Amino acid sequence: MGIANNDMQSKTSLIEARLVAGDRALFERMQTVVLAKCVRGYEDEYIAARLADQDARRAKFGNSPFMQEPNIKNGCGGLRDFQNLLWMAFFKYRVQSLGELKGRGQISETEERQLEQAYEFLLWVRNQLHYQASRPVDVLGRNLQPSVAYSLGYTDRSPRKRLELFMRDVYYHLRNVY
């Protein structure tokens, strides 16, 4: 647990652990130990580190969700910001989902729905981006925007209109996460 308490990413990995196979009782004991030794008493420190990481990422990848070529994973309002929200919510409120966060009155039903839709849409875009580029790519470059848009069902006869509708949706979802 010493490494986890000195490294935010190790700590995040421990709280993200999922039982795939094996001894459930042992896994639950590990979760109890992580909570006791890595979470309780470290809430403010962890949240501050996550916010600093978020600020650094945003500065590196453009401090706006409205970039001409947005980084779907690491940019403002991207997938990492969504994950950051859940990680910080776990430390602050011990919740692991948007539904639990809504149940505690921290977000509204509308916000929960918008965040879920945004996450799903951005995953959809990122997956198609990887497919269109034939390699892992997180930046929705102008050269890939038309093919990603078309593949995701934006099929207006006008290429300009198709791209405009697609990017409007990209910005809408990035803004909602942001």
mmCIF file of C-alpha atoms in Angstrom:
data_model
loop_
_atom_site.group_PDB
_atom_site.id
_atom_site.type_symbol
_atom_site.label_atom_id
_atom_site.label_comp_id
_atom_site.label_asym_id
_atom_site.label_seq_id
_atom_site.Cartn_x
_atom_site.Cartn_y
_atom_site.Cartn_z
ATOM 1 C CA MET A 1 0.000 0.000 0.000
ATOM 2 C CA GLY A 2 3.033 2.274 0.367
ATOM 3 C CA ILE A 3 3.420 2.660 -3.394
ATOM 4 C CA ALA A 4 -0.277 3.435 -3.828
ATOM 5 C CA ASN A 5 -0.100 6.195 -1.244
ATOM 6 C CA ASN A 6 2.751 7.837 -3.130
ATOM 7 C CA ASP A 7 1.450 7.328 -6.665
ATOM 8 C CA MET A 8 -2.000 8.501 -7.749
ATOM 9 C CA GLN A 9 -2.130 6.136 -10.732
ATOM 10 C CA SER A 10 -1.366 3.083 -8.595
ATOM 11 C CA LYS A 11 -4.068 4.139 -6.163
ATOM 12 C CA THR A 12 -6.512 4.627 -9.029
ATOM 13 C CA SER A 13 -5.698 1.140 -10.346
ATOM 14 C CA LEU A 14 -6.488 -0.345 -6.947
ATOM 15 C CA ILE A 15 -9.863 1.366 -6.693
ATOM 16 C CA GLU A 16 -10.645 0.322 -10.277
ATOM 17 C CA ALA A 17 -9.847 -3.354 -9.598
ATOM 18 C CA ARG A 18 -12.575 -5.790 -10.650
ATOM 19 C CA LEU A 19 -12.919 -9.481 -9.830
ATOM 20 C CA VAL A 20 -12.687 -11.417 -13.071
ATOM 21 C CA ALA A 21 -12.030 -14.845 -11.600
ATOM 22 C CA GLY A 22 -10.834 -16.217 -8.314
ATOM 23 C CA ASP A 23 -11.676 -16.027 -4.654
ATOM 24 C CA ARG A 24 -14.431 -13.458 -4.051
ATOM 25 C CA ALA A 25 -13.788 -13.316 -0.290
ATOM 26 C CA LEU A 26 -10.095 -12.581 -0.864
ATOM 27 C CA PHE A 27 -10.963 -9.878 -3.397
ATOM 28 C CA GLU A 28 -13.437 -8.257 -0.996
ATOM 29 C CA ARG A 29 -10.787 -8.321 1.732
ATOM 30 C CA MET A 30 -8.359 -6.578 -0.626
ATOM 31 C CA GLN A 31 -11.014 -3.892 -1.292
ATOM 32 C CA THR A 32 -11.500 -3.408 2.444
ATOM 33 C CA VAL A 33 -7.751 -3.006 2.984
ATOM 34 C CA VAL A 34 -7.443 -0.541 0.080
ATOM 35 C CA LEU A 35 -10.301 1.513 1.501
ATOM 36 C CA ALA A 36 -8.773 1.512 4.981
ATOM 37 C CA LYS A 37 -5.142 2.127 4.010
ATOM 38 C CA CYS A 38 -5.290 4.065 0.733
ATOM 39 C CA VAL A 39 -8.586 5.929 0.642
ATOM 40 C CA ARG A 40 -9.668 6.965 4.130
ATOM 41 C CA GLY A 41 -7.643 9.938 5.231
ATOM 42 C CA TYR A 42 -6.284 10.544 1.710
ATOM 43 C CA GLU A 43 -9.413 12.058 0.142
ATOM 44 C CA ASP A 44 -8.250 15.677 -0.077
ATOM 45 C CA GLU A 45 -4.755 14.722 -1.240
ATOM 46 C CA TYR A 46 -6.095 12.407 -3.974
ATOM 47 C CA ILE A 47 -8.661 14.907 -5.241
ATOM 48 C CA ALA A 48 -6.025 17.663 -5.332
ATOM 49 C CA ALA A 49 -3.679 15.374 -7.318
ATOM 50 C CA ARG A 50 -6.478 14.467 -9.747
ATOM 51 C CA LEU A 51 -7.370 18.139 -10.260
ATOM 52 C CA ALA A 52 -3.700 19.020 -10.844
ATOM 53 C CA ASP A 53 -3.431 16.177 -13.372
ATOM 54 C CA GLN A 54 -6.600 17.389 -15.074
ATOM 55 C CA ASP A 55 -5.282 20.957 -15.271
ATOM 56 C CA ALA A 56 -1.984 19.736 -16.762
ATOM 57 C CA ARG A 57 -3.764 17.583 -19.348
ATOM 58 C CA ARG A 58 -6.084 20.376 -20.333
ATOM 59 C CA ALA A 59 -3.183 22.806 -20.715
ATOM 60 C CA LYS A 60 -1.326 20.287 -22.875
ATOM 61 C CA PHE A 61 -4.257 19.380 -25.120
ATOM 62 C CA GLY A 62 -5.988 22.765 -25.385
ATOM 63 C CA ASN A 63 -7.894 24.440 -22.607
ATOM 64 C CA SER A 64 -11.236 24.254 -24.388
ATOM 65 C CA PRO A 65 -13.722 21.551 -25.356
ATOM 66 C CA PHE A 66 -14.147 23.396 -28.682
ATOM 67 C CA MET A 67 -10.806 22.649 -30.324
ATOM 68 C CA GLN A 68 -10.774 22.316 -34.115
ATOM 69 C CA GLU A 69 -9.096 18.945 -33.630
ATOM 70 C CA PRO A 70 -10.228 17.779 -30.180
ATOM 71 C CA ASN A 71 -8.399 15.096 -28.241
ATOM 72 C CA ILE A 72 -11.249 12.706 -27.455
ATOM 73 C CA LYS A 73 -9.370 10.943 -24.668
ATOM 74 C CA ASN A 74 -7.305 13.605 -22.887
ATOM 75 C CA GLY A 75 -8.727 16.950 -23.989
ATOM 76 C CA CYS A 76 -11.197 19.159 -22.129
ATOM 77 C CA GLY A 77 -14.386 17.213 -21.626
ATOM 78 C CA GLY A 78 -12.827 14.027 -22.963
ATOM 79 C CA LEU A 79 -13.021 10.484 -21.679
ATOM 80 C CA ARG A 80 -10.350 11.044 -19.031
ATOM 81 C CA ASP A 81 -12.319 13.955 -17.551
ATOM 82 C CA PHE A 82 -15.338 11.653 -17.241
ATOM 83 C CA GLN A 83 -13.236 8.984 -15.523
ATOM 84 C CA ASN A 84 -11.693 11.653 -13.267
ATOM 85 C CA LEU A 85 -15.188 12.636 -12.172
ATOM 86 C CA LEU A 86 -15.967 9.073 -11.103
ATOM 87 C CA TRP A 87 -12.617 8.558 -9.371
ATOM 88 C CA MET A 88 -12.972 11.773 -7.379
ATOM 89 C CA ALA A 89 -16.611 10.943 -6.562
ATOM 90 C CA PHE A 90 -15.445 7.607 -5.154
ATOM 91 C CA PHE A 91 -12.971 9.329 -2.866
ATOM 92 C CA LYS A 92 -15.407 12.051 -1.809
ATOM 93 C CA TYR A 93 -18.661 10.066 -1.534
ATOM 94 C CA ARG A 94 -17.693 6.359 -1.881
ATOM 95 C CA VAL A 95 -19.844 5.992 -4.995
ATOM 96 C CA GLN A 96 -18.863 4.087 -8.104
ATOM 97 C CA SER A 97 -21.424 5.202 -10.663
ATOM 98 C CA LEU A 98 -23.349 8.177 -11.896
ATOM 99 C CA GLY A 99 -26.517 6.535 -10.571
ATOM 100 C CA GLU A 100 -25.088 6.431 -7.068
ATOM 101 C CA LEU A 101 -23.925 10.036 -7.419
ATOM 102 C CA LYS A 102 -27.465 10.997 -8.453
ATOM 103 C CA GLY A 103 -28.849 8.999 -5.513
ATOM 104 C CA ARG A 104 -26.765 11.149 -3.152
ATOM 105 C CA GLY A 105 -28.214 14.293 -4.731
ATOM 106 C CA GLN A 106 -24.881 15.391 -6.222
ATOM 107 C CA ILE A 107 -26.147 15.400 -9.823
ATOM 108 C CA SER A 108 -29.618 15.617 -11.315
ATOM 109 C CA GLU A 109 -31.292 12.990 -13.462
ATOM 110 C CA THR A 110 -30.723 15.233 -16.490
ATOM 111 C CA GLU A 111 -27.000 15.562 -15.692
ATOM 112 C CA GLU A 112 -26.719 11.804 -15.214
ATOM 113 C CA ARG A 113 -28.348 11.176 -18.598
ATOM 114 C CA GLN A 114 -26.199 13.824 -20.336
ATOM 115 C CA LEU A 115 -22.991 12.395 -18.866
ATOM 116 C CA GLU A 116 -23.916 8.817 -19.779
ATOM 117 C CA GLN A 117 -24.784 9.858 -23.333
ATOM 118 C CA ALA A 118 -21.584 11.877 -23.626
ATOM 119 C CA TYR A 119 -19.402 9.011 -22.435
ATOM 120 C CA GLU A 120 -21.094 6.566 -24.794
ATOM 121 C CA PHE A 121 -20.827 8.956 -27.745
ATOM 122 C CA LEU A 122 -17.162 9.765 -27.096
ATOM 123 C CA LEU A 123 -16.308 6.067 -26.825
ATOM 124 C CA TRP A 124 -18.117 5.537 -30.103
ATOM 125 C CA VAL A 125 -16.127 8.352 -31.750
ATOM 126 C CA ARG A 126 -12.808 7.140 -30.332
ATOM 127 C CA ASN A 127 -13.433 3.574 -31.465
ATOM 128 C CA GLN A 128 -14.293 4.748 -34.983
ATOM 129 C CA LEU A 129 -11.272 7.051 -34.954
ATOM 130 C CA HIS A 130 -8.999 4.069 -34.225
ATOM 131 C CA TYR A 131 -10.701 2.060 -36.946
ATOM 132 C CA GLN A 132 -10.459 4.815 -39.571
ATOM 133 C CA ALA A 133 -6.793 5.512 -38.781
ATOM 134 C CA SER A 134 -5.924 1.789 -38.518
ATOM 135 C CA ARG A 135 -4.058 2.570 -35.295
ATOM 136 C CA PRO A 136 -4.685 4.068 -31.840
ATOM 137 C CA VAL A 137 -5.425 7.770 -32.301
ATOM 138 C CA ASP A 138 -7.047 10.113 -29.801
ATOM 139 C CA VAL A 139 -7.056 13.375 -31.761
ATOM 140 C CA LEU A 140 -10.037 13.833 -34.039
ATOM 141 C CA GLY A 141 -7.989 15.434 -36.797
ATOM 142 C CA ARG A 142 -9.602 17.401 -39.594
ATOM 143 C CA ASN A 143 -8.402 14.796 -42.076
ATOM 144 C CA LEU A 144 -10.345 12.043 -40.252
ATOM 145 C CA GLN A 145 -13.453 13.988 -39.284
ATOM 146 C CA PRO A 146 -15.355 13.371 -42.559
ATOM 147 C CA SER A 147 -14.805 9.594 -42.584
ATOM 148 C CA VAL A 148 -15.537 9.204 -38.864
ATOM 149 C CA ALA A 149 -18.712 11.284 -39.251
ATOM 150 C CA TYR A 150 -19.926 9.227 -42.195
ATOM 151 C CA SER A 151 -19.143 5.933 -40.454
ATOM 152 C CA LEU A 152 -21.132 7.049 -37.419
ATOM 153 C CA GLY A 153 -24.247 7.687 -39.481
ATOM 154 C CA TYR A 154 -23.871 11.335 -40.418
ATOM 155 C CA THR A 155 -24.846 10.819 -44.047
ATOM 156 C CA ASP A 156 -26.325 14.138 -45.174
ATOM 157 C CA ARG A 157 -25.784 14.583 -48.910
ATOM 158 C CA SER A 158 -23.781 17.723 -48.285
ATOM 159 C CA PRO A 159 -20.314 16.860 -46.913
ATOM 160 C CA ARG A 160 -20.166 20.281 -45.232
ATOM 161 C CA LYS A 161 -23.531 19.779 -43.511
ATOM 162 C CA ARG A 162 -22.601 16.212 -42.499
ATOM 163 C CA LEU A 163 -19.389 17.410 -40.867
ATOM 164 C CA GLU A 164 -21.118 20.384 -39.251
ATOM 165 C CA LEU A 165 -23.762 18.136 -37.626
ATOM 166 C CA PHE A 166 -21.148 15.650 -36.445
ATOM 167 C CA MET A 167 -18.831 18.242 -34.912
ATOM 168 C CA ARG A 168 -21.801 19.977 -33.276
ATOM 169 C CA ASP A 169 -22.538 16.684 -31.494
ATOM 170 C CA VAL A 170 -18.869 16.162 -30.590
ATOM 171 C CA TYR A 171 -18.706 19.642 -29.034
ATOM 172 C CA TYR A 172 -22.045 19.174 -27.277
ATOM 173 C CA HIS A 173 -20.852 16.005 -25.553
ATOM 174 C CA LEU A 174 -17.377 17.350 -24.749
ATOM 175 C CA ARG A 175 -18.986 20.438 -23.220
ATOM 176 C CA ASN A 176 -21.327 18.313 -21.090
ATOM 177 C CA VAL A 177 -18.424 16.357 -19.617
ATOM 178 C CA TYR A 178 -16.376 19.545 -19.197
#
